[in-house]
mmCIF file of C-alpha atoms in Angstrom:
data_model
loop_
_atom_site.group_PDB
_atom_site.id
_atom_site.type_symbol
_atom_site.label_atom_id
_atom_site.label_comp_id
_atom_site.label_asym_id
_atom_site.label_seq_id
_atom_site.Cartn_x
_atom_site.Cartn_y
_atom_site.Cartn_z
ATOM 1 C CA MET A 27 -10.730 -10.438 -9.956
ATOM 2 C CA ASP A 28 -8.391 -9.788 -6.596
ATOM 3 C CA SER A 29 -10.563 -12.161 -4.834
ATOM 4 C CA PRO A 30 -13.276 -9.856 -3.332
ATOM 5 C CA ASN A 31 -14.122 -9.979 -0.162
ATOM 6 C CA VAL A 32 -16.805 -7.651 -0.238
ATOM 7 C CA ILE A 33 -18.863 -6.884 -3.784
ATOM 8 C CA LEU A 34 -21.301 -3.627 -3.595
ATOM 9 C CA CYS A 35 -23.981 -3.427 -5.879
ATOM 10 C CA PRO A 36 -26.397 -0.803 -6.043
ATOM 11 C CA THR A 37 -29.974 -1.380 -6.976
ATOM 12 C CA ASP A 38 -32.919 0.999 -7.707
ATOM 13 C CA PHE A 39 -35.125 -2.455 -8.230
ATOM 14 C CA SER A 40 -35.456 -2.062 -11.944
ATOM 15 C CA GLU A 41 -34.712 -4.690 -14.438
ATOM 16 C CA CYS A 42 -31.216 -3.407 -15.174
ATOM 17 C CA SER A 43 -29.975 -3.519 -11.526
ATOM 18 C CA LEU A 44 -31.639 -6.886 -10.930
ATOM 19 C CA ASN A 45 -29.301 -8.212 -13.680
ATOM 20 C CA ALA A 46 -26.256 -6.519 -11.845
ATOM 21 C CA ILE A 47 -27.661 -8.532 -8.860
ATOM 22 C CA GLU A 48 -27.451 -11.767 -10.161
ATOM 23 C CA TYR A 49 -23.759 -11.085 -11.659
ATOM 24 C CA ALA A 50 -22.481 -9.897 -8.356
ATOM 25 C CA ALA A 51 -24.091 -12.800 -6.738
ATOM 26 C CA ARG A 52 -22.776 -15.522 -9.229
ATOM 27 C CA ILE A 53 -19.211 -13.881 -8.976
ATOM 28 C CA GLY A 54 -19.570 -13.476 -5.022
ATOM 29 C CA GLU A 55 -20.234 -17.313 -5.078
ATOM 30 C CA ARG A 56 -16.980 -18.218 -6.779
ATOM 31 C CA TYR A 57 -14.902 -16.001 -4.422
ATOM 32 C CA GLY A 58 -16.958 -16.722 -1.410
ATOM 33 C CA SER A 59 -17.689 -12.976 -1.054
ATOM 34 C CA THR A 60 -19.872 -10.920 1.269
ATOM 35 C CA LEU A 61 -22.477 -9.090 -1.039
ATOM 36 C CA ILE A 62 -23.882 -5.572 0.033
ATOM 37 C CA LEU A 63 -26.983 -4.355 -1.827
ATOM 38 C CA ILE A 64 -27.220 -0.774 -1.530
ATOM 39 C CA HIS A 65 -30.117 1.705 -2.539
ATOM 40 C CA VAL A 66 -29.384 5.608 -2.594
ATOM 41 C CA ALA A 67 -33.320 6.623 -1.797
ATOM 42 C CA ASN A 68 -34.639 9.566 -3.422
ATOM 43 C CA ARG A 69 -38.049 10.574 -4.140
ATOM 44 C CA GLU A 70 -37.933 10.027 -7.821
ATOM 45 C CA ASP A 71 -37.274 6.376 -7.504
ATOM 46 C CA TYR A 72 -39.986 5.961 -5.260
ATOM 47 C CA PHE A 73 -42.491 7.660 -7.462
ATOM 48 C CA LYS A 74 -41.593 5.154 -10.298
ATOM 49 C CA LEU A 75 -41.849 2.177 -7.912
ATOM 50 C CA ASN A 76 -45.061 3.245 -6.268
ATOM 51 C CA PRO A 77 -46.936 5.644 -9.064
ATOM 52 C CA LEU A 78 -50.301 5.309 -7.085
ATOM 53 C CA SER A 79 -48.705 6.957 -4.018
ATOM 54 C CA ASN A 80 -48.667 10.594 -3.231
ATOM 55 C CA GLU A 81 -45.940 12.923 -1.534
ATOM 56 C CA ALA A 82 -47.296 12.310 2.028
ATOM 57 C CA ASP A 83 -46.707 8.503 1.501
ATOM 58 C CA TYR A 84 -43.259 8.703 0.872
ATOM 59 C CA GLN A 85 -41.805 5.909 3.538
ATOM 60 C CA LEU A 86 -38.393 4.673 3.940
ATOM 61 C CA ALA A 87 -40.229 1.761 4.953
ATOM 62 C CA PHE A 88 -41.211 0.762 1.655
ATOM 63 C CA LEU A 89 -37.694 0.635 0.473
ATOM 64 C CA LYS A 90 -36.831 -1.317 3.096
ATOM 65 C CA GLU A 91 -39.174 -3.900 2.623
ATOM 66 C CA LYS A 92 -38.574 -4.097 -1.224
ATOM 67 C CA LEU A 93 -34.603 -4.164 -0.173
ATOM 68 C CA SER A 94 -35.246 -6.964 2.615
ATOM 69 C CA ASN A 95 -36.892 -9.304 -0.052
ATOM 70 C CA LEU A 96 -33.913 -9.146 -2.416
ATOM 71 C CA GLN A 97 -31.664 -9.661 0.048
ATOM 72 C CA GLN A 98 -33.499 -12.764 1.282
ATOM 73 C CA THR A 99 -34.073 -13.975 -2.322
ATOM 74 C CA VAL A 100 -30.239 -13.677 -2.621
ATOM 75 C CA ARG A 101 -29.426 -15.404 0.762
ATOM 76 C CA ASN A 102 -31.666 -18.459 -0.157
ATOM 77 C CA GLU A 103 -30.388 -19.008 -3.736
ATOM 78 C CA SER A 104 -26.484 -17.662 -3.508
ATOM 79 C CA ILE A 105 -25.353 -18.929 0.283
ATOM 80 C CA PRO A 106 -25.641 -22.455 -0.180
ATOM 81 C CA LYS A 107 -23.477 -22.241 -3.470
ATOM 82 C CA GLY A 108 -20.838 -20.388 -1.624
ATOM 83 C CA LEU A 109 -21.616 -16.731 -1.260
ATOM 84 C CA LYS A 110 -20.631 -15.722 2.443
ATOM 85 C CA GLU A 111 -23.305 -13.414 3.146
ATOM 86 C CA CYS A 112 -25.522 -10.752 1.685
ATOM 87 C CA HIS A 113 -26.255 -7.254 3.877
ATOM 88 C CA VAL A 114 -28.217 -4.504 2.922
ATOM 89 C CA LEU A 115 -27.789 -0.622 3.082
ATOM 90 C CA ILE A 116 -29.831 2.437 2.437
ATOM 91 C CA CYS A 117 -28.483 5.913 2.527
ATOM 92 C CA ASP A 118 -29.936 9.120 1.027
ATOM 93 C CA GLY A 119 -28.050 11.640 -1.472
ATOM 94 C CA ASP A 120 -26.237 11.784 -4.362
ATOM 95 C CA ILE A 121 -25.826 8.333 -6.080
ATOM 96 C CA VAL A 122 -22.492 8.953 -7.179
ATOM 97 C CA LYS A 123 -20.961 10.396 -4.210
ATOM 98 C CA GLU A 124 -23.141 7.752 -1.996
ATOM 99 C CA LEU A 125 -21.455 5.035 -3.726
ATOM 100 C CA ILE A 126 -18.349 6.109 -3.809
ATOM 101 C CA LYS A 127 -18.297 6.670 0.023
ATOM 102 C CA ALA A 128 -20.120 3.231 0.474
ATOM 103 C CA SER A 129 -17.251 1.411 -1.258
ATOM 104 C CA GLU A 130 -14.625 3.114 0.788
ATOM 105 C CA GLU A 131 -16.336 2.435 4.086
ATOM 106 C CA THR A 132 -17.618 -0.960 3.383
ATOM 107 C CA LYS A 133 -13.863 -1.751 2.012
ATOM 108 C CA ALA A 134 -15.400 -3.227 -1.106
ATOM 109 C CA GLN A 135 -13.223 -4.664 -3.832
ATOM 110 C CA LEU A 136 -15.780 -4.712 -6.494
ATOM 111 C CA LEU A 137 -18.447 -2.524 -7.817
ATOM 112 C CA VAL A 138 -21.205 -4.296 -10.049
ATOM 113 C CA MET A 139 -23.773 -2.019 -11.265
ATOM 114 C CA GLY A 140 -26.183 -1.921 -14.096
ATOM 115 C CA THR A 141 -26.749 0.411 -16.696
ATOM 116 C CA GLU A 142 -29.692 1.438 -18.674
ATOM 117 C CA GLY A 143 -27.709 -0.002 -21.544
ATOM 118 C CA MET A 144 -24.175 1.143 -22.730
ATOM 119 C CA ASN A 145 -25.948 4.299 -24.276
ATOM 120 C CA GLU A 146 -26.095 5.845 -21.012
ATOM 121 C CA LEU A 147 -22.394 5.022 -19.987
ATOM 122 C CA ARG A 148 -21.051 5.914 -23.241
ATOM 123 C CA LYS A 149 -22.978 8.997 -24.561
ATOM 124 C CA ASN A 150 -21.146 11.284 -22.388
ATOM 125 C CA ILE A 151 -18.309 9.370 -20.433
ATOM 126 C CA ILE A 152 -18.033 12.431 -18.055
ATOM 127 C CA GLY A 153 -21.534 13.414 -17.698
ATOM 128 C CA SER A 154 -23.711 9.875 -16.816
ATOM 129 C CA ARG A 155 -23.898 8.464 -13.406
ATOM 130 C CA THR A 156 -22.372 5.252 -14.445
ATOM 131 C CA SER A 157 -19.439 6.894 -15.986
ATOM 132 C CA ARG A 158 -19.034 9.156 -13.454
ATOM 133 C CA ILE A 159 -18.638 6.166 -11.043
ATOM 134 C CA VAL A 160 -16.464 4.193 -13.193
ATOM 135 C CA GLU A 161 -14.314 7.262 -13.266
ATOM 136 C CA LYS A 162 -14.267 8.092 -9.601
ATOM 137 C CA SER A 163 -13.981 4.754 -8.138
ATOM 138 C CA LYS A 164 -10.939 3.264 -6.617
ATOM 139 C CA VAL A 165 -12.039 -0.370 -7.063
ATOM 140 C CA ASP A 166 -12.826 -2.624 -10.152
ATOM 141 C CA VAL A 167 -16.201 -1.883 -11.681
ATOM 142 C CA LEU A 168 -18.172 -4.341 -13.653
ATOM 143 C CA VAL A 169 -20.771 -2.544 -15.743
ATOM 144 C CA VAL A 170 -23.825 -4.709 -16.766
ATOM 145 C CA PRO A 171 -26.054 -3.475 -19.320
ATOM 146 C CA ARG A 172 -29.832 -3.676 -19.096
ATOM 147 C CA LYS A 173 -30.696 -6.242 -21.292
ATOM 148 C CA VAL A 174 -27.797 -8.521 -20.550
ATOM 149 C CA PHE A 175 -28.639 -11.406 -18.952
ATOM 150 C CA TYR A 176 -26.214 -13.702 -16.484
ATOM 151 C CA LYS A 177 -24.730 -16.031 -18.440
ATOM 152 C CA GLN A 178 -21.633 -18.301 -17.322
ATOM 153 C CA PRO A 179 -18.555 -16.800 -19.128
ATOM 154 C CA ARG A 180 -16.685 -18.601 -21.624
ATOM 155 C CA LYS A 181 -14.738 -16.114 -23.210
ATOM 156 C CA LEU A 182 -13.189 -12.940 -21.764
ATOM 157 C CA VAL A 183 -11.734 -10.326 -24.244
ATOM 158 C CA PHE A 184 -8.954 -7.886 -22.801
ATOM 159 C CA GLY A 185 -8.492 -5.266 -24.759
ATOM 160 C CA THR A 186 -5.204 -3.556 -24.090
ATOM 161 C CA ASP A 187 -2.362 -1.597 -25.860
ATOM 162 C CA TYR A 188 0.514 -3.694 -23.990
ATOM 163 C CA ARG A 189 1.667 -1.897 -20.740
ATOM 164 C CA GLU A 190 3.400 -2.663 -17.734
ATOM 165 C CA GLU A 191 0.337 -2.742 -15.862
ATOM 166 C CA ASP A 192 -0.800 -5.788 -18.179
ATOM 167 C CA LYS A 193 1.853 -8.030 -16.225
ATOM 168 C CA VAL A 194 -0.248 -7.746 -13.199
ATOM 169 C CA ALA A 195 -3.466 -7.081 -14.469
ATOM 170 C CA ILE A 196 -3.257 -10.458 -16.394
ATOM 171 C CA GLN A 197 -2.951 -12.455 -13.476
ATOM 172 C CA LYS A 198 -6.168 -11.133 -11.978
ATOM 173 C CA ILE A 199 -8.066 -11.885 -14.962
ATOM 174 C CA VAL A 200 -6.566 -15.437 -15.426
ATOM 175 C CA GLU A 201 -7.626 -15.930 -11.433
ATOM 176 C CA PHE A 202 -11.134 -15.233 -12.784
ATOM 177 C CA ALA A 203 -11.146 -17.201 -15.675
ATOM 178 C CA LYS A 204 -9.982 -20.196 -13.746
ATOM 179 C CA PHE A 205 -13.353 -20.212 -11.986
ATOM 180 C CA PHE A 206 -15.325 -20.749 -14.822
ATOM 181 C CA ASP A 207 -12.704 -22.338 -16.954
ATOM 182 C CA ALA A 208 -13.017 -19.617 -19.571
ATOM 183 C CA GLU A 209 -10.671 -18.804 -22.309
ATOM 184 C CA ILE A 210 -8.730 -15.217 -22.567
ATOM 185 C CA ASP A 211 -8.127 -13.536 -25.621
ATOM 186 C CA ILE A 212 -5.903 -10.764 -25.228
ATOM 187 C CA VAL A 213 -6.370 -8.512 -27.918
ATOM 188 C CA HIS A 214 -3.555 -5.680 -28.823
ATOM 189 C CA ALA A 215 -5.853 -3.232 -30.785
ATOM 190 C CA SER A 216 -4.552 -0.746 -32.571
ATOM 191 C CA GLU A 217 -5.797 1.899 -35.225
ATOM 192 C CA GLY A 218 -4.544 1.704 -38.563
ATOM 193 C CA LYS A 219 -1.844 4.292 -38.728
ATOM 194 C CA ASN A 220 -0.338 2.948 -35.147
ATOM 195 C CA LYS A 221 -0.303 -0.557 -36.317
ATOM 196 C CA LEU A 222 2.056 -2.873 -34.584
ATOM 197 C CA GLU A 223 4.501 -5.067 -36.510
ATOM 198 C CA LYS A 224 4.170 -9.098 -35.997
ATOM 199 C CA PRO A 225 8.096 -9.040 -34.389
ATOM 200 C CA LEU A 226 7.607 -6.685 -32.056
ATOM 201 C CA HIS A 227 3.920 -8.121 -30.931
ATOM 202 C CA GLN A 228 5.958 -11.421 -30.404
ATOM 203 C CA VAL A 229 8.330 -9.787 -27.867
ATOM 204 C CA MET A 230 5.762 -8.371 -26.043
ATOM 205 C CA ILE A 231 3.875 -11.649 -26.055
ATOM 206 C CA GLU A 232 7.228 -13.547 -24.491
ATOM 207 C CA GLU A 233 7.378 -10.815 -21.917
ATOM 208 C CA LEU A 234 4.046 -11.482 -20.674
ATOM 209 C CA LYS A 235 4.189 -15.134 -20.652
ATOM 210 C CA PRO A 236 5.960 -15.849 -17.542
ATOM 211 C CA PHE A 237 3.301 -13.829 -15.731
ATOM 212 C CA ILE A 238 0.472 -15.970 -17.221
ATOM 213 C CA LYS A 239 -0.014 -19.314 -15.306
ATOM 214 C CA TYR A 240 -2.818 -20.744 -17.786
ATOM 215 C CA ASP A 241 -2.938 -22.382 -20.913
ATOM 216 C CA ARG A 242 -6.252 -20.909 -22.080
ATOM 217 C CA VAL A 243 -5.073 -17.663 -23.279
ATOM 218 C CA ASN A 244 -4.739 -16.299 -27.206
ATOM 219 C CA PHE A 245 -2.847 -13.330 -28.302
ATOM 220 C CA VAL A 246 -4.479 -11.662 -30.725
ATOM 221 C CA LEU A 247 -2.904 -8.795 -32.867
ATOM 222 C CA LYS A 248 -5.799 -6.353 -34.223
ATOM 223 C CA SER A 249 -5.549 -3.296 -36.438
ATOM 224 C CA PHE A 250 -8.757 -1.621 -36.872
ATOM 225 C CA ARG A 251 -9.281 1.048 -39.655
ATOM 226 C CA ASP A 252 -12.359 2.676 -37.934
ATOM 227 C CA ASP A 253 -12.527 3.645 -34.031
ATOM 228 C CA LEU A 254 -10.806 1.509 -31.619
ATOM 229 C CA ALA A 255 -14.385 0.923 -29.779
ATOM 230 C CA LEU A 256 -15.780 -0.108 -32.709
ATOM 231 C CA GLY A 257 -13.091 -2.359 -33.585
ATOM 232 C CA LEU A 258 -13.084 -4.125 -30.100
ATOM 233 C CA GLU A 259 -16.948 -4.451 -29.976
ATOM 234 C CA ASN A 260 -16.915 -5.992 -33.504
ATOM 235 C CA TYR A 261 -14.139 -8.449 -32.283
ATOM 236 C CA LEU A 262 -16.306 -9.243 -29.162
ATOM 237 C CA GLN A 263 -19.004 -10.002 -31.068
ATOM 238 C CA SER A 264 -17.229 -12.236 -33.973
ATOM 239 C CA ALA A 265 -15.221 -13.969 -31.305
ATOM 240 C CA LYS A 266 -18.253 -14.800 -29.308
ATOM 241 C CA GLY A 267 -16.801 -13.140 -26.449
ATOM 242 C CA ASP A 268 -18.940 -12.937 -22.860
ATOM 243 C CA MET A 269 -17.171 -9.848 -21.410
ATOM 244 C CA LEU A 270 -14.955 -7.000 -22.343
ATOM 245 C CA ILE A 271 -11.740 -6.094 -20.003
ATOM 246 C CA THR A 272 -9.757 -3.033 -20.058
ATOM 247 C CA LEU A 273 -7.510 -1.078 -17.467
ATOM 248 C CA SER A 274 -8.224 2.287 -16.767
ATOM 249 C CA ARG A 275 -4.796 2.964 -15.998
ATOM 250 C CA GLN A 276 -4.124 2.797 -19.572
ATOM 251 C CA GLN A 277 -5.350 6.189 -19.731
ATOM 252 C CA ASP A 278 -4.575 6.852 -23.791
ATOM 253 C CA PHE A 279 -6.044 3.466 -24.601
ATOM 254 C CA PHE A 280 -9.181 3.643 -22.553
ATOM 255 C CA ASN A 281 -9.934 7.383 -23.356
ATOM 256 C CA LYS A 282 -9.772 6.412 -27.128
ATOM 257 C CA ILE A 283 -12.708 3.808 -26.492
ATOM 258 C CA PHE A 284 -14.627 6.281 -24.141
ATOM 259 C CA THR A 285 -13.969 9.377 -25.548
ATOM 260 C CA LYS A 286 -17.839 11.250 -26.573
ATOM 261 C CA SER A 287 -17.494 11.011 -30.394
ATOM 262 C CA VAL A 288 -16.300 6.921 -30.446
ATOM 263 C CA SER A 289 -18.521 6.363 -27.627
ATOM 264 C CA LYS A 290 -21.741 7.384 -29.271
ATOM 265 C CA LYS A 291 -21.030 5.170 -32.260
ATOM 266 C CA MET A 292 -20.371 2.306 -30.060
ATOM 267 C CA SER A 293 -23.218 2.750 -27.768
ATOM 268 C CA TYR A 294 -25.941 0.912 -30.315
ATOM 269 C CA PHE A 295 -23.848 -2.208 -30.530
ATOM 270 C CA ILE A 296 -22.265 -3.487 -27.276
ATOM 271 C CA THR A 297 -24.372 -5.933 -25.437
ATOM 272 C CA LYS A 298 -22.041 -7.869 -23.117
ATOM 273 C CA PRO A 299 -20.924 -6.665 -19.849
ATOM 274 C CA LEU A 300 -17.252 -4.168 -19.506
ATOM 275 C CA TRP A 301 -15.075 -5.012 -16.356
ATOM 276 C CA VAL A 302 -12.931 -2.010 -15.947
ATOM 277 C CA ILE A 303 -9.981 -2.752 -13.862
ATOM 278 C CA LYS A 304 -9.056 -0.281 -11.392
ATOM 279 C CA ASN A 305 -7.058 -1.537 -8.834
ATOM 280 C CA PHE A 306 -4.074 -4.331 -8.859
#
């Protein structure tokens, strides 16, 4: 990632968002970042947190206290390990609009957010909250599924169809990998009918190599008879990858993974964080 000085992490205090906070804090420790925890307040979330309350009891103070407790926990655990600082924000309104607005106002370089499982992200890439944030964000987004607890990444899987953008993006991925001494699999993934021949694959590798100053990189050529999404998911599992990475600028490739029909099939399988690179 591009040395994120500011990481923004939304929370609704659920297990899902707490996992995302841990990822955000751990990444922030490596980069010496400032982490901002943001809660977009609404009555529905409040009553989930405080079901014995009634409407007259709705108080912002309750949410501020919970957010302050989270902030203090992060400060105690992560500042000694390299995190620069942890701040909090509370706002009110539509979570997608407010989060995009906050990312711009805080000049965040990375959004880290939880989702109730990749079902929520992929069942409709345009309609769900998480997917709309991925779509509208101008900065990188790391999506952490609910059941995924923090684990130091040992292998990153970068799914691509080789474009010029890769030459810049791979440098960002390498920088991140170096912090964890992680291996990188650059997987050229294609559907069977669009299979890339090995000689051309080798030419593409030679073009990419000058941009990679890291010796723990593997170039993989994979052609999947099934959908790209399922193929990448299967590869992620078989290769024991810890994170799937893709570029949103590679629209054709990205859309093949995240179309509604494909995503519905893939949504039941993926159990790893997804890093969508939006900016170089």
